[in-house]
Amino acid sequence: MTATSVLRPDVVVVGGGPAGLTAAAALAGRADVLVLDRERATGGIPRHSDHTGYGLRDLRRVMTGPAYARRLTDRALRAGAALHTEATVTGWTGERTLAVTSPRGRYEVEAKAVVLATGARERPRPARLVPGDRPAGVYTTGQLQNLVHLHHGSPGTRAVVVGGELVSWSAVVTLREAGCATVLLTTEHPSPESYAAFNAAGRTVLGVPVATRTRVVRVVGKGRVSGVEVEDTATGRRRTVDCDCVVFTGDWIPDHELARSAGLAMDAGTRGPLVDTALRTSRPGVFAAGNLLHPVDTADIAALDGRFVADRVLDHLAGGGAADPRGVPLVADAPLRWVAPGLLRPGDPAPPRGRLLLWTDELVRVPRVVLTQDGRELSHRTLPWPASPGRVFRVPWSVVRRVRPGGGPVHVGLA
Amino acid sequence: MTTDPSAADRAGAPGAFDVVVVGAGVVGAAIARDLAGHRLSVALVEARDDVGDGTSKANTAILHTGFDAKPGTLESRLVRRGYELLSGYAAETGIPVERVGALLVAWTDEELDALPGLRDKAAENGCTRCEIVSADEVYRQVPDLGPGALGGLTVPDESIICTWTTTLALATDARARGARVLLGHRVTGVTEGPDATVLHTTRGDVAGRWIVNAAGLGADVLDRMLGYDRFTVTPRRGELFVYDKLARPLVDRIVLPVPSSRGKGVLVSPTIYGNVMLGPTAEDLDDRTATGTSEDGFAFLLDKGRKLMPKLLEEEVTATYAGLRAAIDRGDYLIEADADRRYLLVGGIRSTGLTAGMAIAEHVHGLLAGAGLALEPRADLPAPPRMPNIGEAFTRPYQDADLIARDPEYGRVVCFCERVTAGEIRDALASPLPPAGLDGLRRRTRAMNGRCQGFFCGAEVAARLAAGAPPCASAGRPAAETKEDAR
C-alpha cells in the first residue's frame, strides 16, 4: 500500500457550510486551520438555496444563498484557513485523527482539535415510511434545489410539497422558478409551521393551496409519479391528488454519522452529539457546531455557532477549557421535542447568542417556560413569541438559574 | 437476424438460435451462462430493460445452506448444490459474500419443541454443525434481541450475498461467452415450427430450436402460450425495511424465526451493504406488477420489529421495498423438459432460487442433454468476469489508496452516504451490460441507496447517468449492443 500521508493542522473542521466556514475564519490567524468538505465547493446548503434571506444575523446584511456561500468561503480563505473540497471524511483512525478520501489521494488529518459541522439533511420518503410505488419524481428540497440550481434540470410540472416549514416554501419558490406548479402543500399540523408572514405570502403571492391536518399515505405511479394519496387526519377521508412530482420537505435529522462512529455521547432529542454550552462533545478536543446540534435553525444561527466555538477551541489549544465533570443534563419535556445544548456545566459560558434552542411539536402561542430540577422549580418565564412547530423556539439563557451542580437532570417544559 | 418477420415460416432456418432462454433473472442468467459454455448459439431474452430487474432484485439476499428444505425434494438438492457452486463462483468473480451464520430463535414453547426436529432435518440436509442453544446463549449472541426468547438453533454456514452482483455476473459471463442478451424483448406470442419455435416479442421475433422458460412471475403465462396447463404463479408480495448502517452493530448474523405453516416469517439480517434488513411480509396477490409497498405491510413489520429488536426501530429506515415471489401451487421446483417440442420449463423457483440458480442450470443442462441437445464444451472460454465489489466487508475503491493514486476518479466520492466514486459510476456506464436507468445504476454501484436518498447527490448522479459513458471508455465495448440487437 502507498504510505498514507498525514496532515497535522491545529484544528480540523469537518463540513464547510456556514458553521464550519465561520469557525475557520475566526480561528485562522490564531491557529492553523483546515476545513474538509465533501462537496465540489464549500458553502453548504445555501449554495443551492437561490433566494434571499441569508446573512441577517451574522453579516448584518441580506443576500442570496449562493452569494452568502461565496462570501463565507472568501472570508475563510482571506483569513488564512485551508479549504479542501471533494474531501470525504470516511472515519476516525485516532482520538482526533480522521481518514479522508479525495481525488488527490487518501490521507489522514491529525489535529489538536476537531470541529464537527456536518449539518443536517431532510428525512427522505423511506425514513418517513410512506408506502406505495417507487417511481421517479420523489425528491427532498435538497435534491430539488441541487437539480434546479446546480444542474439546471427539470423536476416536473405539477408538484405536491409535503411539509409546512420554512424550507417547504423555499421548495415552492424553487419549483416555480423551474416552471413547476405546486398544486398542493400539505402539513399534518392545524396550521403551517413557518412564520405567519411566509404563510400569508405563500398563499397569496405564490397561490399555493394548503391542506392542513393532512398526511400523505401513498405515492402512486409506475415509472413516474402520477399522484399522491392524502388523508384528512380529522375526518379520515382520503383522496388522490394528481401530480408528477412530490417533494418531501423539512423533518430534519443531523448528519451524525461521524459523531456516532466516534462513539460520542448522543442527544436522544436532537439526535446530534450531546454538547455542553461550550459546544464540547464527550470527547476532549472534539467540538460540534451548527445544525448538527439543532436540526435546523437558519444558516446565520449556524454561522454564529461557528464564531462562538472558535474561542472554545482556542481555550482548548491553550491548554485550558477542561470540562467540569459535574455537568447535569438539560432535558426537554413534551410538547418540546429537544433542547440544545443538552448539558449544563458549572463555570461554562452561556451558549451561542445567549439562547437555548428548542423544538416544539405543538403550537403554544404564549409559552410559559418552566425549568425544574429534582422536582424543584428553578425559574419560569413567559415569552412574547410563540413556540411553533417547524422552526426553532429560542429561549433566553437567563432562564437557566439556580441549577445545582451534581444534581438531577434539569427539565425544561411549557406550562 | 432475430427480427426477420418470416422467421416463423422458415422455422429452423439459420436465423434461429440453438437455445433461447426466456427471463434474465438469476436463474435464466445462470442457464444461459452454462449453455453458452458449449458449441451452441444462445440468446437470453428479457422483457425488462435490465437483467435481474424482476424478482431477483428484491429478495432477502441470503445464500442458503438449505438446512430447512424438505429432504428429498429437488429444491433441497439444488439448494445444497447451488450453495457450493455459487460460493465458488462468487470467490472467482468477486461477488461479495459474508458467512455471518444464522440463529433461529424460538419465542414460544411450541417453537422451542420444534428445534430438535429442525436440527435433525438440517443434518439430513447435510448441515451437521447446527446446535440447539439456550436462551442465555441466544442473548449472548444477539444482545439486542427483544425480551422473551426461549432458545435457538444455530446455522453456522448461512450467509449473506449480493443478489444484484450475482445476476449481473452470470449475465455478463453469458454474454462474454457469446450469448446474445436481448433486453426489452417482452414475449407476446409463440409460433411453433418443425425445427424451431418463434417467440414474438415487443422488439421483433426471436427463434430458437430449444426454448427454456425461466420467466419467473411470467413463467405460467409463457407455458400456456405453448399450450400447457400445469401450474399457476401466485405472486406473493414480500415487503422489507432496510435500516441505516448505523444499526449494523445491533445485528451481526441472520436472526430467523422458527418456520411455521405460514411460511418462513420475518427475519432480521445484516445486508451485504452494511445495513440491517427487517422482513419480509408474505401476502398472496393477483397483480403481478404490485411491487408497491403498503400501509398494512409497514404496520406488520413495525409490530414484528418492535418485538424482535426494539432498538432497531430507533434507527432510521433507509429504504423500503417490495418483491414478488413467484410462488406456485406445489411444494417443490417444477423443472420439466419436453423433448418432442424442444421446450424446458423452470417454474416455481422461490426465494431459494438465488442460491440454487447455478445448480438449476446444471440440472437443466442434464435434462437438455438427456432430451437430445448436443452439448459439446468449448475449450476457448473467456475467464469469468471480475465484478466491482459493492460489499461493505471488502475493500472498496474509496478505501484503496493505490487505486486512487493511479486513477483519481476513484477518490472522487459522488454518493456520500454509500461512498460511491465517480470511477465506479463511469465503469458501470461503460460495462458490457450497462444500466438502463437510475435503478440499474443503483444496483451496480449502490449510488443513491444510502440514508439521504439523493438529498446531496441525487442530481449529480442523475447528471452522470444522463451523460452516459465517456467515449473512450466505451470504445470497443458496444454498450448499445442490446439495442442494436433489437433492430
PDB file of N, CA and C in Angstrom, chain B residues 332-394:
ATOM      1  N   ASP B 332     -42.515 -27.831  -4.482  1.00  0.00           N
ATOM      2  CA  ASP B 332     -41.166 -28.076  -4.986  1.00  0.00           C
ATOM      3  C   ASP B 332     -40.970 -27.303  -6.288  1.00  0.00           C
ATOM      4  N   TYR B 333     -39.717 -27.229  -6.716  1.00  0.00           N
ATOM      5  CA  TYR B 333     -39.449 -26.661  -8.033  1.00  0.00           C
ATOM      6  C   TYR B 333     -40.132 -27.523  -9.089  1.00  0.00           C
ATOM      7  N   LEU B 334     -40.506 -26.896 -10.201  1.00  0.00           N
ATOM      8  CA  LEU B 334     -41.133 -27.611 -11.305  1.00  0.00           C
ATOM      9  C   LEU B 334     -40.243 -27.439 -12.536  1.00  0.00           C
ATOM     10  N   ILE B 335     -39.397 -28.413 -12.770  1.00  0.00           N
ATOM     11  CA  ILE B 335     -38.451 -28.329 -13.886  1.00  0.00           C
ATOM     12  C   ILE B 335     -38.669 -29.547 -14.772  1.00  0.00           C
ATOM     13  N   GLU B 336     -39.192 -29.328 -15.963  1.00  0.00           N
ATOM     14  CA  GLU B 336     -39.565 -30.437 -16.842  1.00  0.00           C
ATOM     15  C   GLU B 336     -39.172 -30.121 -18.276  1.00  0.00           C
ATOM     16  N   ALA B 337     -38.614 -31.121 -18.951  1.00  0.00           N
ATOM     17  CA  ALA B 337     -38.257 -30.959 -20.363  1.00  0.00           C
ATOM     18  C   ALA B 337     -39.254 -31.730 -21.219  1.00  0.00           C
ATOM     19  N   ASP B 338     -39.590 -31.161 -22.375  1.00  0.00           N
ATOM     20  CA  ASP B 338     -40.430 -31.851 -23.355  1.00  0.00           C
ATOM     21  C   ASP B 338     -39.566 -32.020 -24.620  1.00  0.00           C
ATOM     22  N   ALA B 339     -39.009 -33.211 -24.768  1.00  0.00           N
ATOM     23  CA  ALA B 339     -38.043 -33.447 -25.857  1.00  0.00           C
ATOM     24  C   ALA B 339     -38.689 -33.258 -27.219  1.00  0.00           C
ATOM     25  N   ASP B 340     -39.933 -33.696 -27.353  1.00  0.00           N
ATOM     26  CA  ASP B 340     -40.597 -33.621 -28.661  1.00  0.00           C
ATOM     27  C   ASP B 340     -40.763 -32.183 -29.111  1.00  0.00           C
ATOM     28  N   ARG B 341     -41.074 -31.355 -28.151  1.00  0.00           N
ATOM     29  CA  ARG B 341     -41.330 -29.958 -28.540  1.00  0.00           C
ATOM     30  C   ARG B 341     -40.125 -29.058 -28.273  1.00  0.00           C
ATOM     31  N   ARG B 342     -39.034 -29.668 -27.836  1.00  0.00           N
ATOM     32  CA  ARG B 342     -37.785 -28.941 -27.569  1.00  0.00           C
ATOM     33  C   ARG B 342     -38.069 -27.727 -26.663  1.00  0.00           C
ATOM     34  N   TYR B 343     -38.637 -28.035 -25.525  1.00  0.00           N
ATOM     35  CA  TYR B 343     -39.052 -26.979 -24.598  1.00  0.00           C
ATOM     36  C   TYR B 343     -38.798 -27.441 -23.181  1.00  0.00           C
ATOM     37  N   LEU B 344     -38.267 -26.548 -22.380  1.00  0.00           N
ATOM     38  CA  LEU B 344     -37.996 -26.886 -20.994  1.00  0.00           C
ATOM     39  C   LEU B 344     -38.539 -25.786 -20.089  1.00  0.00           C
ATOM     40  N   LEU B 345     -39.238 -26.189 -19.057  1.00  0.00           N
ATOM     41  CA  LEU B 345     -39.840 -25.247 -18.101  1.00  0.00           C
ATOM     42  C   LEU B 345     -39.054 -25.256 -16.799  1.00  0.00           C
ATOM     43  N   VAL B 346     -38.725 -24.066 -16.318  1.00  0.00           N
ATOM     44  CA  VAL B 346     -38.165 -23.911 -14.972  1.00  0.00           C
ATOM     45  C   VAL B 346     -39.171 -23.065 -14.199  1.00  0.00           C
ATOM     46  N   GLY B 347     -40.020 -23.714 -13.415  1.00  0.00           N
ATOM     47  CA  GLY B 347     -41.091 -22.995 -12.729  1.00  0.00           C
ATOM     48  C   GLY B 347     -41.012 -23.172 -11.222  1.00  0.00           C
ATOM     49  N   GLY B 348     -41.729 -22.308 -10.543  1.00  0.00           N
ATOM     50  CA  GLY B 348     -41.868 -22.455  -9.093  1.00  0.00           C
ATOM     51  C   GLY B 348     -40.594 -22.187  -8.321  1.00  0.00           C
ATOM     52  N   ILE B 349     -39.710 -21.378  -8.898  1.00  0.00           N
ATOM     53  CA  ILE B 349     -38.457 -21.093  -8.197  1.00  0.00           C
ATOM     54  C   ILE B 349     -38.725 -19.965  -7.199  1.00  0.00           C
ATOM     55  N   ARG B 350     -38.634 -20.312  -5.950  1.00  0.00           N
ATOM     56  CA  ARG B 350     -38.965 -19.351  -4.895  1.00  0.00           C
ATOM     57  C   ARG B 350     -37.712 -18.602  -4.480  1.00  0.00           C
ATOM     58  N   SER B 351     -37.722 -18.040  -3.276  1.00  0.00           N
ATOM     59  CA  SER B 351     -36.596 -17.194  -2.864  1.00  0.00           C
ATOM     60  C   SER B 351     -35.289 -17.985  -2.815  1.00  0.00           C
ATOM     61  N   THR B 352     -35.384 -19.300  -2.726  1.00  0.00           N
ATOM     62  CA  THR B 352     -34.168 -20.111  -2.714  1.00  0.00           C
ATOM     63  C   THR B 352     -33.470 -20.109  -4.073  1.00  0.00           C
ATOM     64  N   GLY B 353     -34.128 -19.585  -5.102  1.00  0.00           N
ATOM     65  CA  GLY B 353     -33.563 -19.611  -6.450  1.00  0.00           C
ATOM     66  C   GLY B 353     -32.250 -18.868  -6.583  1.00  0.00           C
ATOM     67  N   LEU B 354     -32.037 -17.853  -5.736  1.00  0.00           N
ATOM     68  CA  LEU B 354     -30.761 -17.138  -5.772  1.00  0.00           C
ATOM     69  C   LEU B 354     -29.621 -18.108  -5.445  1.00  0.00           C
ATOM     70  N   THR B 355     -29.818 -18.889  -4.387  1.00  0.00           N
ATOM     71  CA  THR B 355     -28.795 -19.869  -4.018  1.00  0.00           C
ATOM     72  C   THR B 355     -28.716 -20.983  -5.055  1.00  0.00           C
ATOM     73  N   ALA B 356     -29.874 -21.459  -5.492  1.00  0.00           N
ATOM     74  CA  ALA B 356     -29.921 -22.668  -6.311  1.00  0.00           C
ATOM     75  C   ALA B 356     -29.614 -22.426  -7.784  1.00  0.00           C
ATOM     76  N   GLY B 357     -29.621 -21.146  -8.210  1.00  0.00           N
ATOM     77  CA  GLY B 357     -29.558 -20.817  -9.634  1.00  0.00           C
ATOM     78  C   GLY B 357     -28.541 -21.607 -10.446  1.00  0.00           C
ATOM     79  N   MET B 358     -27.314 -21.661  -9.981  1.00  0.00           N
ATOM     80  CA  MET B 358     -26.278 -22.346 -10.780  1.00  0.00           C
ATOM     81  C   MET B 358     -26.500 -23.852 -10.790  1.00  0.00           C
ATOM     82  N   ALA B 359     -27.081 -24.384  -9.708  1.00  0.00           N
ATOM     83  CA  ALA B 359     -27.387 -25.818  -9.682  1.00  0.00           C
ATOM     84  C   ALA B 359     -28.587 -26.125 -10.568  1.00  0.00           C
ATOM     85  N   ILE B 360     -29.523 -25.169 -10.640  1.00  0.00           N
ATOM     86  CA  ILE B 360     -30.647 -25.330 -11.562  1.00  0.00           C
ATOM     87  C   ILE B 360     -30.102 -25.395 -12.994  1.00  0.00           C
ATOM     88  N   ALA B 361     -29.130 -24.522 -13.284  1.00  0.00           N
ATOM     89  CA  ALA B 361     -28.517 -24.524 -14.621  1.00  0.00           C
ATOM     90  C   ALA B 361     -27.873 -25.881 -14.911  1.00  0.00           C
ATOM     91  N   GLU B 362     -27.210 -26.406 -13.915  1.00  0.00           N
ATOM     92  CA  GLU B 362     -26.553 -27.709 -14.077  1.00  0.00           C
ATOM     93  C   GLU B 362     -27.591 -28.808 -14.310  1.00  0.00           C
ATOM     94  N   HIS B 363     -28.685 -28.742 -13.556  1.00  0.00           N
ATOM     95  CA  HIS B 363     -29.768 -29.706 -13.685  1.00  0.00           C
ATOM     96  C   HIS B 363     -30.423 -29.591 -15.066  1.00  0.00           C
ATOM     97  N   VAL B 364     -30.657 -28.361 -15.497  1.00  0.00           N
ATOM     98  CA  VAL B 364     -31.251 -28.106 -16.811  1.00  0.00           C
ATOM     99  C   VAL B 364     -30.343 -28.667 -17.913  1.00  0.00           C
ATOM    100  N   HIS B 365     -29.079 -28.444 -17.744  1.00  0.00           N
ATOM    101  CA  HIS B 365     -28.070 -28.967 -18.665  1.00  0.00           C
ATOM    102  C   HIS B 365     -28.243 -30.482 -18.836  1.00  0.00           C
ATOM    103  N   GLY B 366     -28.378 -31.181 -17.700  1.00  0.00           N
ATOM    104  CA  GLY B 366     -28.557 -32.628 -17.735  1.00  0.00           C
ATOM    105  C   GLY B 366     -29.846 -33.028 -18.447  1.00  0.00           C
ATOM    106  N   LEU B 367     -30.918 -32.299 -18.147  1.00  0.00           N
ATOM    107  CA  LEU B 367     -32.207 -32.619 -18.772  1.00  0.00           C
ATOM    108  C   LEU B 367     -32.150 -32.394 -20.289  1.00  0.00           C
ATOM    109  N   LEU B 368     -31.492 -31.301 -20.691  1.00  0.00           N
ATOM    110  CA  LEU B 368     -31.402 -30.995 -22.122  1.00  0.00           C
ATOM    111  C   LEU B 368     -30.557 -32.046 -22.844  1.00  0.00           C
ATOM    112  N   ALA B 369     -29.461 -32.438 -22.202  1.00  0.00           N
ATOM    113  CA  ALA B 369     -28.618 -33.471 -22.804  1.00  0.00           C
ATOM    114  C   ALA B 369     -29.413 -34.766 -22.944  1.00  0.00           C
ATOM    115  N   GLY B 370     -30.168 -35.077 -21.909  1.00  0.00           N
ATOM    116  CA  GLY B 370     -30.993 -36.284 -21.935  1.00  0.00           C
ATOM    117  C   GLY B 370     -32.067 -36.222 -23.006  1.00  0.00           C
ATOM    118  N   ALA B 371     -32.485 -35.000 -23.322  1.00  0.00           N
ATOM    119  CA  ALA B 371     -33.542 -34.836 -24.320  1.00  0.00           C
ATOM    120  C   ALA B 371     -32.980 -34.713 -25.726  1.00  0.00           C
ATOM    121  N   GLY B 372     -31.664 -34.845 -25.845  1.00  0.00           N
ATOM    122  CA  GLY B 372     -31.105 -34.913 -27.183  1.00  0.00           C
ATOM    123  C   GLY B 372     -30.360 -33.686 -27.645  1.00  0.00           C
ATOM    124  N   LEU B 373     -30.204 -32.645 -26.797  1.00  0.00           N
ATOM    125  CA  LEU B 373     -29.441 -31.475 -27.220  1.00  0.00           C
ATOM    126  C   LEU B 373     -27.952 -31.816 -27.111  1.00  0.00           C
ATOM    127  N   ALA B 374     -27.235 -31.608 -28.212  1.00  0.00           N
ATOM    128  CA  ALA B 374     -25.799 -31.890 -28.202  1.00  0.00           C
ATOM    129  C   ALA B 374     -25.090 -30.784 -27.431  1.00  0.00           C
ATOM    130  N   LEU B 375     -24.413 -31.136 -26.365  1.00  0.00           N
ATOM    131  CA  LEU B 375     -23.720 -30.153 -25.523  1.00  0.00           C
ATOM    132  C   LEU B 375     -22.231 -30.450 -25.540  1.00  0.00           C
ATOM    133  N   GLU B 376     -21.571 -29.813 -26.471  1.00  0.00           N
ATOM    134  CA  GLU B 376     -20.146 -30.055 -26.610  1.00  0.00           C
ATOM    135  C   GLU B 376     -19.390 -28.872 -25.999  1.00  0.00           C
ATOM    136  N   PRO B 377     -18.648 -29.108 -24.924  1.00  0.00           N
ATOM    137  CA  PRO B 377     -17.994 -27.986 -24.239  1.00  0.00           C
ATOM    138  C   PRO B 377     -17.010 -27.286 -25.149  1.00  0.00           C
ATOM    139  N   ARG B 378     -16.902 -25.962 -24.939  1.00  0.00           N
ATOM    140  CA  ARG B 378     -15.926 -25.181 -25.688  1.00  0.00           C
ATOM    141  C   ARG B 378     -14.622 -25.141 -24.912  1.00  0.00           C
ATOM    142  N   ALA B 379     -13.527 -25.175 -25.639  1.00  0.00           N
ATOM    143  CA  ALA B 379     -12.220 -25.128 -24.971  1.00  0.00           C
ATOM    144  C   ALA B 379     -11.743 -23.685 -24.815  1.00  0.00           C
ATOM    145  N   ASP B 380     -12.383 -22.779 -25.547  1.00  0.00           N
ATOM    146  CA  ASP B 380     -11.852 -21.417 -25.644  1.00  0.00           C
ATOM    147  C   ASP B 380     -12.649 -20.414 -24.802  1.00  0.00           C
ATOM    148  N   LEU B 381     -13.114 -20.854 -23.636  1.00  0.00           N
ATOM    149  CA  LEU B 381     -13.968 -19.963 -22.858  1.00  0.00           C
ATOM    150  C   LEU B 381     -13.181 -18.803 -22.263  1.00  0.00           C
ATOM    151  N   PRO B 382     -13.782 -17.617 -22.300  1.00  0.00           N
ATOM    152  CA  PRO B 382     -13.126 -16.480 -21.627  1.00  0.00           C
ATOM    153  C   PRO B 382     -13.160 -16.679 -20.107  1.00  0.00           C
ATOM    154  N   ALA B 383     -12.249 -16.025 -19.424  1.00  0.00           N
ATOM    155  CA  ALA B 383     -12.263 -16.085 -17.956  1.00  0.00           C
ATOM    156  C   ALA B 383     -13.548 -15.442 -17.451  1.00  0.00           C
ATOM    157  N   PRO B 384     -14.052 -15.902 -16.327  1.00  0.00           N
ATOM    158  CA  PRO B 384     -15.250 -15.249 -15.777  1.00  0.00           C
ATOM    159  C   PRO B 384     -14.949 -13.788 -15.443  1.00  0.00           C
ATOM    160  N   PRO B 385     -15.968 -12.946 -15.454  1.00  0.00           N
ATOM    161  CA  PRO B 385     -15.721 -11.520 -15.199  1.00  0.00           C
ATOM    162  C   PRO B 385     -15.291 -11.279 -13.758  1.00  0.00           C
ATOM    163  N   ARG B 386     -14.497 -10.234 -13.537  1.00  0.00           N
ATOM    164  CA  ARG B 386     -14.220  -9.766 -12.173  1.00  0.00           C
ATOM    165  C   ARG B 386     -15.199  -8.632 -11.923  1.00  0.00           C
ATOM    166  N   MET B 387     -16.084  -8.836 -10.954  1.00  0.00           N
ATOM    167  CA  MET B 387     -17.128  -7.844 -10.730  1.00  0.00           C
ATOM    168  C   MET B 387     -16.647  -6.771  -9.756  1.00  0.00           C
ATOM    169  N   PRO B 388     -17.102  -5.528  -9.957  1.00  0.00           N
ATOM    170  CA  PRO B 388     -16.769  -4.473  -8.985  1.00  0.00           C
ATOM    171  C   PRO B 388     -17.345  -4.855  -7.613  1.00  0.00           C
ATOM    172  N   ASN B 389     -16.556  -4.661  -6.575  1.00  0.00           N
ATOM    173  CA  ASN B 389     -17.065  -5.001  -5.246  1.00  0.00           C
ATOM    174  C   ASN B 389     -17.952  -3.886  -4.698  1.00  0.00           C
ATOM    175  N   ILE B 390     -19.188  -4.243  -4.356  1.00  0.00           N
ATOM    176  CA  ILE B 390     -20.033  -3.268  -3.667  1.00  0.00           C
ATOM    177  C   ILE B 390     -20.392  -3.768  -2.274  1.00  0.00           C
ATOM    178  N   GLY B 391     -19.658  -4.758  -1.793  1.00  0.00           N
ATOM    179  CA  GLY B 391     -19.888  -5.280  -0.439  1.00  0.00           C
ATOM    180  C   GLY B 391     -19.119  -4.466   0.589  1.00  0.00           C
ATOM    181  N   GLU B 392     -19.736  -4.273   1.725  1.00  0.00           N
ATOM    182  CA  GLU B 392     -19.163  -3.403   2.754  1.00  0.00           C
ATOM    183  C   GLU B 392     -17.972  -4.047   3.464  1.00  0.00           C
ATOM    184  N   ALA B 393     -17.924  -5.370   3.471  1.00  0.00           N
ATOM    185  CA  ALA B 393     -16.886  -6.053   4.250  1.00  0.00           C
ATOM    186  C   ALA B 393     -15.564  -6.163   3.494  1.00  0.00           C
ATOM    187  N   PHE B 394     -15.561  -5.742   2.251  1.00  0.00           N
ATOM    188  CA  PHE B 394     -14.361  -5.875   1.434  1.00  0.00           C
ATOM    189  C   PHE B 394     -13.906  -4.489   0.980  1.00  0.00           C
TER     190      PHE B 394
END
